[in-house]
Amino acid sequence: MVPASTGSAMRVAVAQMTSTSSIDLNFATCQRLAREAADAGVKLLSLPECFSFIGRRGDEALAIAEPLDGPIFRRYQALARDLGLWLSLGGFQEKGPDEDHAYNTHVLLDDLGSVRSCYRKVHLFDVDVPGGPVLKESNRTAPGTQVVTAQSPVGTLGLTICYDLRFPELYQRLRFTENAQVLLVPSAFTRKTGEAHWELLLRARAVETQCYVLAAAQSGKHNDLRESYGDAMIIDPWGSVVARCPDRLVTGIAVADIDEELLKTVRRNMPIAEHRKYNIYGSDRQLSTL
């Protein structure tokens, strides 16, 4: 049985929004949600994939891509600094390795607006969704090659993006090799795949890693070609949904506490890190059992 919180908690939030091709309107929405989070005592707010821009075509995102010191990005740094809030920028269009490709980059900002860590999306969404859209992210996006964690006031964070969620090996590495405590999964799931798999996959990742999972989400219709599922939520290490936006299509935030004592208790009572058979199915070793 999972115990109640012991008071060693740090407050976090996930955002749900409907980004469009208006960079200014998207920032205004993020600014409003960040202020709401700060007023609620939140230490870290996670924004969804493509928080700053969603266009109709991949070449539009490529056209507005910029380095991580560009004018769009600096607005979010100022927002974090002004509110004294850590921001997980779930998927920013970073200028890529060549003129035909950008990176889909998850950036962690601290409460001074400084970049603490960057993760470039490894698994690109090249899928013909049955009954849904045909999306080929690799046409305009270059994949990343690194597994990334970062230290924060709410624990050790594992940075991922959206389609990564379908690859449990990444999350196993984040937990059992990199000692992640909180997994960030900012996303823009399609309506069709979200209905079938969104909550199922999130809770599975939480249970198998015994980590908190923060899942910020795009929601609703961005334009006549793009629609996202929504349903932003936070899941604890026991696999319970501890917070979610009340309406999966309405802009807002979901707030919960990261309880380190609860996390330790779950891992101690179900010591899967100790029981893993690394000699049979993998060479990675855990750094710690808690």
mmCIF file of C-alpha atoms in Angstrom:
data_model
loop_
_atom_site.group_PDB
_atom_site.id
_atom_site.type_symbol
_atom_site.label_atom_id
_atom_site.label_comp_id
_atom_site.label_asym_id
_atom_site.label_seq_id
_atom_site.Cartn_x
_atom_site.Cartn_y
_atom_site.Cartn_z
ATOM 1 C CA MET A 1 0.000 0.000 0.000
ATOM 2 C CA VAL A 2 1.314 3.438 -0.934
ATOM 3 C CA PRO A 3 1.514 5.816 2.057
ATOM 4 C CA ALA A 4 0.255 9.379 2.153
ATOM 5 C CA SER A 5 2.627 12.285 1.666
ATOM 6 C CA THR A 6 5.039 12.862 4.538
ATOM 7 C CA GLY A 7 5.515 16.562 3.890
ATOM 8 C CA SER A 8 8.767 16.420 1.914
ATOM 9 C CA ALA A 9 6.977 17.584 -1.242
ATOM 10 C CA MET A 10 7.850 20.056 -3.996
ATOM 11 C CA ARG A 11 5.093 21.444 -6.207
ATOM 12 C CA VAL A 12 5.091 20.975 -9.983
ATOM 13 C CA ALA A 13 2.628 21.624 -12.805
ATOM 14 C CA VAL A 14 1.966 20.553 -16.368
ATOM 15 C CA ALA A 15 0.399 22.789 -18.988
ATOM 16 C CA GLN A 16 -2.282 22.036 -21.549
ATOM 17 C CA MET A 17 -2.691 24.411 -24.483
ATOM 18 C CA THR A 18 -3.540 24.738 -28.161
ATOM 19 C CA SER A 19 -0.569 26.312 -29.923
ATOM 20 C CA THR A 20 -1.017 27.969 -33.314
ATOM 21 C CA SER A 21 1.168 29.721 -35.858
ATOM 22 C CA SER A 22 1.031 32.945 -33.812
ATOM 23 C CA ILE A 23 4.250 33.159 -31.815
ATOM 24 C CA ASP A 24 2.902 36.146 -29.848
ATOM 25 C CA LEU A 25 -0.392 34.501 -28.900
ATOM 26 C CA ASN A 26 1.380 31.301 -27.896
ATOM 27 C CA PHE A 27 3.723 33.260 -25.649
ATOM 28 C CA ALA A 28 0.787 35.102 -24.083
ATOM 29 C CA THR A 29 -0.835 31.767 -23.252
ATOM 30 C CA CYS A 30 2.383 30.383 -21.763
ATOM 31 C CA GLN A 31 2.868 33.583 -19.792
ATOM 32 C CA ARG A 32 -0.634 33.322 -18.315
ATOM 33 C CA LEU A 33 -0.161 29.672 -17.384
ATOM 34 C CA ALA A 34 3.258 30.365 -15.879
ATOM 35 C CA ARG A 35 1.824 33.137 -13.717
ATOM 36 C CA GLU A 36 -0.967 30.827 -12.578
ATOM 37 C CA ALA A 37 1.616 28.194 -11.678
ATOM 38 C CA ALA A 38 3.797 30.660 -9.788
ATOM 39 C CA ASP A 39 0.780 31.899 -7.822
ATOM 40 C CA ALA A 40 0.057 28.277 -6.845
ATOM 41 C CA GLY A 41 3.550 27.846 -5.387
ATOM 42 C CA VAL A 42 4.843 25.724 -8.242
ATOM 43 C CA LYS A 43 8.625 25.266 -8.513
ATOM 44 C CA LEU A 44 8.677 23.752 -12.020
ATOM 45 C CA LEU A 45 6.171 24.101 -14.873
ATOM 46 C CA SER A 46 6.310 21.802 -17.900
ATOM 47 C CA LEU A 47 5.088 23.232 -21.215
ATOM 48 C CA PRO A 48 4.095 20.867 -24.055
ATOM 49 C CA GLU A 49 5.897 20.008 -27.259
ATOM 50 C CA CYS A 50 5.713 22.825 -29.825
ATOM 51 C CA PHE A 51 4.588 25.288 -27.141
ATOM 52 C CA SER A 52 5.869 28.295 -29.102
ATOM 53 C CA PHE A 53 4.661 27.386 -32.611
ATOM 54 C CA ILE A 54 2.535 24.924 -34.574
ATOM 55 C CA GLY A 55 2.059 25.550 -38.279
ATOM 56 C CA ARG A 56 0.233 23.746 -41.040
ATOM 57 C CA ARG A 57 3.382 22.406 -42.712
ATOM 58 C CA GLY A 58 6.813 21.297 -41.556
ATOM 59 C CA ASP A 59 8.586 23.951 -43.579
ATOM 60 C CA GLU A 60 6.867 26.680 -41.533
ATOM 61 C CA ALA A 61 8.479 25.392 -38.335
ATOM 62 C CA LEU A 62 11.798 25.156 -40.137
ATOM 63 C CA ALA A 63 11.498 28.788 -41.225
ATOM 64 C CA ILE A 64 11.068 30.109 -37.672
ATOM 65 C CA ALA A 65 13.691 27.836 -36.073
ATOM 66 C CA GLU A 66 16.407 29.743 -34.220
ATOM 67 C CA PRO A 67 19.436 29.128 -31.967
ATOM 68 C CA LEU A 68 18.915 28.977 -28.226
ATOM 69 C CA ASP A 69 19.872 32.618 -27.918
ATOM 70 C CA GLY A 70 17.332 33.898 -30.443
ATOM 71 C CA PRO A 71 14.523 36.411 -29.770
ATOM 72 C CA ILE A 72 11.727 33.857 -29.326
ATOM 73 C CA PHE A 73 13.745 31.811 -26.884
ATOM 74 C CA ARG A 74 14.885 34.834 -24.902
ATOM 75 C CA ARG A 75 11.251 35.731 -24.127
ATOM 76 C CA TYR A 76 10.848 32.432 -22.286
ATOM 77 C CA GLN A 77 14.124 32.932 -20.452
ATOM 78 C CA ALA A 78 12.836 36.300 -19.260
ATOM 79 C CA LEU A 79 9.544 34.710 -18.214
ATOM 80 C CA ALA A 80 11.320 32.122 -16.053
ATOM 81 C CA ARG A 81 13.531 34.802 -14.538
ATOM 82 C CA ASP A 82 10.695 37.260 -13.866
ATOM 83 C CA LEU A 83 8.548 34.654 -12.106
ATOM 84 C CA GLY A 84 11.391 32.792 -10.378
ATOM 85 C CA LEU A 85 10.058 29.602 -11.973
ATOM 86 C CA TRP A 86 11.816 26.606 -13.502
ATOM 87 C CA LEU A 87 10.435 25.961 -16.989
ATOM 88 C CA SER A 88 10.525 22.752 -18.983
ATOM 89 C CA LEU A 89 10.191 23.965 -22.584
ATOM 90 C CA GLY A 90 8.858 20.765 -24.053
ATOM 91 C CA GLY A 91 9.841 21.024 -27.677
ATOM 92 C CA PHE A 92 11.390 24.146 -29.186
ATOM 93 C CA GLN A 93 12.211 24.593 -32.870
ATOM 94 C CA GLU A 94 15.983 24.928 -32.552
ATOM 95 C CA LYS A 95 18.075 25.743 -35.609
ATOM 96 C CA GLY A 96 19.438 22.455 -36.871
ATOM 97 C CA PRO A 97 22.571 20.993 -38.457
ATOM 98 C CA ASP A 98 21.680 22.103 -42.001
ATOM 99 C CA GLU A 99 19.281 24.388 -43.851
ATOM 100 C CA ASP A 100 16.755 21.577 -44.375
ATOM 101 C CA HIS A 101 16.403 20.394 -40.779
ATOM 102 C CA ALA A 102 15.734 21.807 -37.316
ATOM 103 C CA TYR A 103 15.994 20.080 -33.952
ATOM 104 C CA ASN A 104 12.976 19.395 -31.750
ATOM 105 C CA THR A 105 14.618 20.413 -28.490
ATOM 106 C CA HIS A 106 13.420 20.056 -24.905
ATOM 107 C CA VAL A 107 15.120 22.798 -22.893
ATOM 108 C CA LEU A 108 15.194 23.106 -19.110
ATOM 109 C CA LEU A 109 15.418 26.647 -17.748
ATOM 110 C CA ASP A 110 16.117 27.413 -14.103
ATOM 111 C CA ASP A 111 14.499 30.179 -12.066
ATOM 112 C CA LEU A 112 17.120 32.658 -13.287
ATOM 113 C CA GLY A 113 16.294 31.922 -16.923
ATOM 114 C CA SER A 114 19.551 30.048 -17.511
ATOM 115 C CA VAL A 115 19.679 26.915 -19.660
ATOM 116 C CA ARG A 116 20.326 23.939 -17.394
ATOM 117 C CA SER A 117 19.965 21.158 -19.949
ATOM 118 C CA CYS A 118 18.904 20.410 -23.538
ATOM 119 C CA TYR A 119 17.532 17.210 -25.032
ATOM 120 C CA ARG A 120 17.063 16.829 -28.775
ATOM 121 C CA LYS A 121 14.257 14.423 -29.617
ATOM 122 C CA VAL A 122 15.693 11.029 -30.528
ATOM 123 C CA HIS A 123 12.632 9.199 -31.875
ATOM 124 C CA LEU A 124 11.003 11.081 -34.752
ATOM 125 C CA PHE A 125 7.337 10.548 -35.578
ATOM 126 C CA ASP A 126 7.228 9.102 -39.097
ATOM 127 C CA VAL A 127 3.812 7.470 -39.030
ATOM 128 C CA ASP A 128 0.722 7.087 -41.185
ATOM 129 C CA VAL A 129 -1.877 7.054 -38.393
ATOM 130 C CA PRO A 130 -4.800 4.754 -39.323
ATOM 131 C CA GLY A 131 -7.844 6.999 -39.512
ATOM 132 C CA GLY A 132 -5.637 10.013 -38.794
ATOM 133 C CA PRO A 133 -2.943 12.177 -40.381
ATOM 134 C CA VAL A 134 0.222 11.163 -42.200
ATOM 135 C CA LEU A 135 3.141 12.724 -40.351
ATOM 136 C CA LYS A 136 6.815 12.450 -41.262
ATOM 137 C CA GLU A 137 8.779 14.451 -38.720
ATOM 138 C CA SER A 138 12.148 13.475 -40.189
ATOM 139 C CA ASN A 139 11.433 15.483 -43.350
ATOM 140 C CA ARG A 140 12.270 18.690 -41.506
ATOM 141 C CA THR A 141 13.721 17.521 -38.167
ATOM 142 C CA ALA A 142 17.114 16.018 -37.344
ATOM 143 C CA PRO A 143 17.217 13.416 -34.551
ATOM 144 C CA GLY A 144 19.183 13.807 -31.367
ATOM 145 C CA THR A 145 21.661 11.213 -30.147
ATOM 146 C CA GLN A 146 21.948 11.739 -26.382
ATOM 147 C CA VAL A 147 20.121 10.581 -23.255
ATOM 148 C CA VAL A 148 19.740 13.604 -20.972
ATOM 149 C CA THR A 149 19.062 14.114 -17.266
ATOM 150 C CA ALA A 150 19.289 17.247 -15.166
ATOM 151 C CA GLN A 151 19.276 18.165 -11.491
ATOM 152 C CA SER A 152 16.450 20.404 -10.269
ATOM 153 C CA PRO A 153 14.755 21.429 -7.021
ATOM 154 C CA VAL A 154 12.143 18.704 -7.572
ATOM 155 C CA GLY A 155 14.650 15.904 -8.175
ATOM 156 C CA THR A 156 16.650 14.360 -10.991
ATOM 157 C CA LEU A 157 14.754 14.939 -14.239
ATOM 158 C CA GLY A 158 14.736 12.682 -17.283
ATOM 159 C CA LEU A 159 14.058 14.692 -20.430
ATOM 160 C CA THR A 160 12.056 13.158 -23.286
ATOM 161 C CA ILE A 161 9.514 14.290 -25.909
ATOM 162 C CA CYS A 162 6.204 12.808 -27.103
ATOM 163 C CA TYR A 163 6.893 9.827 -29.439
ATOM 164 C CA ASP A 164 9.790 8.787 -27.173
ATOM 165 C CA LEU A 165 7.039 7.491 -24.874
ATOM 166 C CA ARG A 166 6.668 4.374 -27.046
ATOM 167 C CA PHE A 167 10.278 3.308 -26.441
ATOM 168 C CA PRO A 168 10.580 1.968 -22.880
ATOM 169 C CA GLU A 169 14.306 1.319 -23.245
ATOM 170 C CA LEU A 170 14.932 5.071 -23.062
ATOM 171 C CA TYR A 171 13.060 5.354 -19.776
ATOM 172 C CA GLN A 172 14.772 2.266 -18.368
ATOM 173 C CA ARG A 173 18.097 3.946 -19.104
ATOM 174 C CA LEU A 174 16.955 7.197 -17.492
ATOM 175 C CA ARG A 175 15.937 5.410 -14.304
ATOM 176 C CA PHE A 176 18.358 2.546 -13.838
ATOM 177 C CA THR A 177 21.527 4.119 -15.264
ATOM 178 C CA GLU A 178 20.959 7.853 -14.815
ATOM 179 C CA ASN A 179 18.927 7.706 -11.573
ATOM 180 C CA ALA A 180 16.008 9.817 -12.800
ATOM 181 C CA GLN A 181 13.247 10.477 -10.286
ATOM 182 C CA VAL A 182 10.906 12.561 -12.449
ATOM 183 C CA LEU A 183 10.283 11.843 -16.150
ATOM 184 C CA LEU A 184 9.203 14.739 -18.354
ATOM 185 C CA VAL A 185 7.063 13.746 -21.352
ATOM 186 C CA PRO A 186 5.844 16.955 -23.048
ATOM 187 C CA SER A 187 3.754 15.929 -26.024
ATOM 188 C CA ALA A 188 1.494 16.681 -28.958
ATOM 189 C CA PHE A 189 -0.196 13.288 -29.350
ATOM 190 C CA THR A 190 -2.641 12.974 -32.222
ATOM 191 C CA ARG A 191 -6.289 12.549 -31.283
ATOM 192 C CA LYS A 192 -6.394 9.003 -32.654
ATOM 193 C CA THR A 193 -3.281 7.720 -30.862
ATOM 194 C CA GLY A 194 -4.097 9.654 -27.707
ATOM 195 C CA GLU A 195 -7.502 8.038 -27.371
ATOM 196 C CA ALA A 196 -5.918 4.600 -27.619
ATOM 197 C CA HIS A 197 -2.588 4.859 -25.813
ATOM 198 C CA TRP A 198 -1.807 8.173 -24.056
ATOM 199 C CA GLU A 199 -2.708 7.393 -20.445
ATOM 200 C CA LEU A 200 -1.843 3.706 -20.852
ATOM 201 C CA LEU A 201 1.737 4.448 -21.909
ATOM 202 C CA LEU A 202 2.273 7.180 -19.330
ATOM 203 C CA ARG A 203 1.172 4.999 -16.448
ATOM 204 C CA ALA A 204 3.241 2.080 -17.741
ATOM 205 C CA ARG A 205 6.373 4.237 -17.820
ATOM 206 C CA ALA A 206 5.666 5.406 -14.253
ATOM 207 C CA VAL A 207 5.128 1.877 -12.914
ATOM 208 C CA GLU A 208 8.091 0.231 -14.630
ATOM 209 C CA THR A 209 10.532 2.976 -13.588
ATOM 210 C CA GLN A 210 8.958 3.942 -10.249
ATOM 211 C CA CYS A 211 9.253 7.595 -11.245
ATOM 212 C CA TYR A 212 6.901 10.530 -11.285
ATOM 213 C CA VAL A 213 5.754 11.305 -14.829
ATOM 214 C CA LEU A 214 4.904 14.858 -15.888
ATOM 215 C CA ALA A 215 2.960 14.882 -19.154
ATOM 216 C CA ALA A 216 2.235 18.328 -20.554
ATOM 217 C CA ALA A 217 0.020 18.187 -23.630
ATOM 218 C CA GLN A 218 -1.110 20.007 -26.717
ATOM 219 C CA SER A 219 -4.877 19.836 -27.139
ATOM 220 C CA GLY A 220 -7.582 20.569 -29.683
ATOM 221 C CA LYS A 221 -7.435 21.905 -33.224
ATOM 222 C CA HIS A 222 -4.359 23.941 -34.099
ATOM 223 C CA ASN A 223 -5.448 24.475 -37.713
ATOM 224 C CA ASP A 224 -7.381 22.615 -40.401
ATOM 225 C CA LEU A 225 -4.671 19.910 -40.613
ATOM 226 C CA ARG A 226 -3.513 19.384 -37.008
ATOM 227 C CA GLU A 227 -5.418 18.217 -33.965
ATOM 228 C CA SER A 228 -3.980 17.046 -30.638
ATOM 229 C CA TYR A 229 -5.480 14.829 -27.963
ATOM 230 C CA GLY A 230 -4.678 16.815 -24.803
ATOM 231 C CA ASP A 231 -5.266 15.332 -21.323
ATOM 232 C CA ALA A 232 -2.238 16.739 -19.488
ATOM 233 C CA MET A 233 -1.571 14.814 -16.284
ATOM 234 C CA ILE A 234 0.868 13.949 -13.508
ATOM 235 C CA ILE A 235 1.403 10.339 -12.392
ATOM 236 C CA ASP A 236 3.111 9.136 -9.236
ATOM 237 C CA PRO A 237 5.646 6.260 -8.931
ATOM 238 C CA TRP A 238 2.852 3.810 -8.070
ATOM 239 C CA GLY A 239 1.124 4.567 -11.383
ATOM 240 C CA SER A 240 -1.703 6.649 -9.936
ATOM 241 C CA VAL A 241 -2.868 9.777 -11.740
ATOM 242 C CA VAL A 242 -2.498 12.429 -9.044
ATOM 243 C CA ALA A 243 -3.447 15.450 -11.162
ATOM 244 C CA ARG A 244 -4.923 16.112 -14.591
ATOM 245 C CA CYS A 245 -6.636 18.956 -16.373
ATOM 246 C CA PRO A 246 -10.403 18.605 -15.822
ATOM 247 C CA ASP A 247 -11.204 18.989 -19.527
ATOM 248 C CA ARG A 248 -8.703 17.554 -21.997
ATOM 249 C CA LEU A 249 -9.460 20.280 -24.555
ATOM 250 C CA VAL A 250 -9.359 23.363 -22.317
ATOM 251 C CA THR A 251 -6.188 25.393 -21.733
ATOM 252 C CA GLY A 252 -4.964 25.212 -18.156
ATOM 253 C CA ILE A 253 -2.551 23.572 -15.735
ATOM 254 C CA ALA A 254 -2.615 20.528 -13.484
ATOM 255 C CA VAL A 255 -0.719 20.796 -10.190
ATOM 256 C CA ALA A 256 0.701 18.130 -7.870
ATOM 257 C CA ASP A 257 3.468 17.622 -5.317
ATOM 258 C CA ILE A 258 6.600 15.569 -5.901
ATOM 259 C CA ASP A 259 7.029 13.626 -2.664
ATOM 260 C CA GLU A 260 10.559 12.246 -2.372
ATOM 261 C CA GLU A 261 9.644 10.097 0.634
ATOM 262 C CA LEU A 262 6.804 8.493 -1.305
ATOM 263 C CA LEU A 263 9.172 7.769 -4.181
ATOM 264 C CA LYS A 264 11.717 6.174 -1.839
ATOM 265 C CA THR A 265 9.033 4.091 -0.154
ATOM 266 C CA VAL A 266 7.688 2.729 -3.437
ATOM 267 C CA ARG A 267 11.191 1.787 -4.558
ATOM 268 C CA ARG A 268 12.078 0.231 -1.211
ATOM 269 C CA ASN A 269 8.879 -1.823 -0.963
ATOM 270 C CA MET A 270 9.131 -3.052 -4.565
ATOM 271 C CA PRO A 271 12.931 -3.216 -5.141
ATOM 272 C CA ILE A 272 12.950 -3.801 -8.887
ATOM 273 C CA ALA A 273 16.337 -2.100 -9.272
ATOM 274 C CA GLU A 274 17.868 -4.856 -7.145
ATOM 275 C CA HIS A 275 16.004 -7.614 -8.960
ATOM 276 C CA ARG A 276 16.922 -6.646 -12.520
ATOM 277 C CA LYS A 277 18.954 -9.309 -14.356
ATOM 278 C CA TYR A 278 21.517 -7.149 -16.130
ATOM 279 C CA ASN A 279 23.584 -10.179 -17.086
ATOM 280 C CA ILE A 280 20.655 -11.559 -19.078
ATOM 281 C CA TYR A 281 19.077 -8.606 -20.878
ATOM 282 C CA GLY A 282 21.400 -5.640 -20.679
ATOM 283 C CA SER A 283 24.742 -4.266 -19.542
ATOM 284 C CA ASP A 284 23.561 -1.018 -17.946
ATOM 285 C CA ARG A 285 23.972 -0.919 -14.192
ATOM 286 C CA GLN A 286 22.033 1.146 -11.713
ATOM 287 C CA LEU A 287 23.949 3.790 -9.781
ATOM 288 C CA SER A 288 21.617 3.599 -6.820
ATOM 289 C CA THR A 289 18.602 1.616 -5.685
ATOM 290 C CA LEU A 290 16.784 4.719 -4.419
#
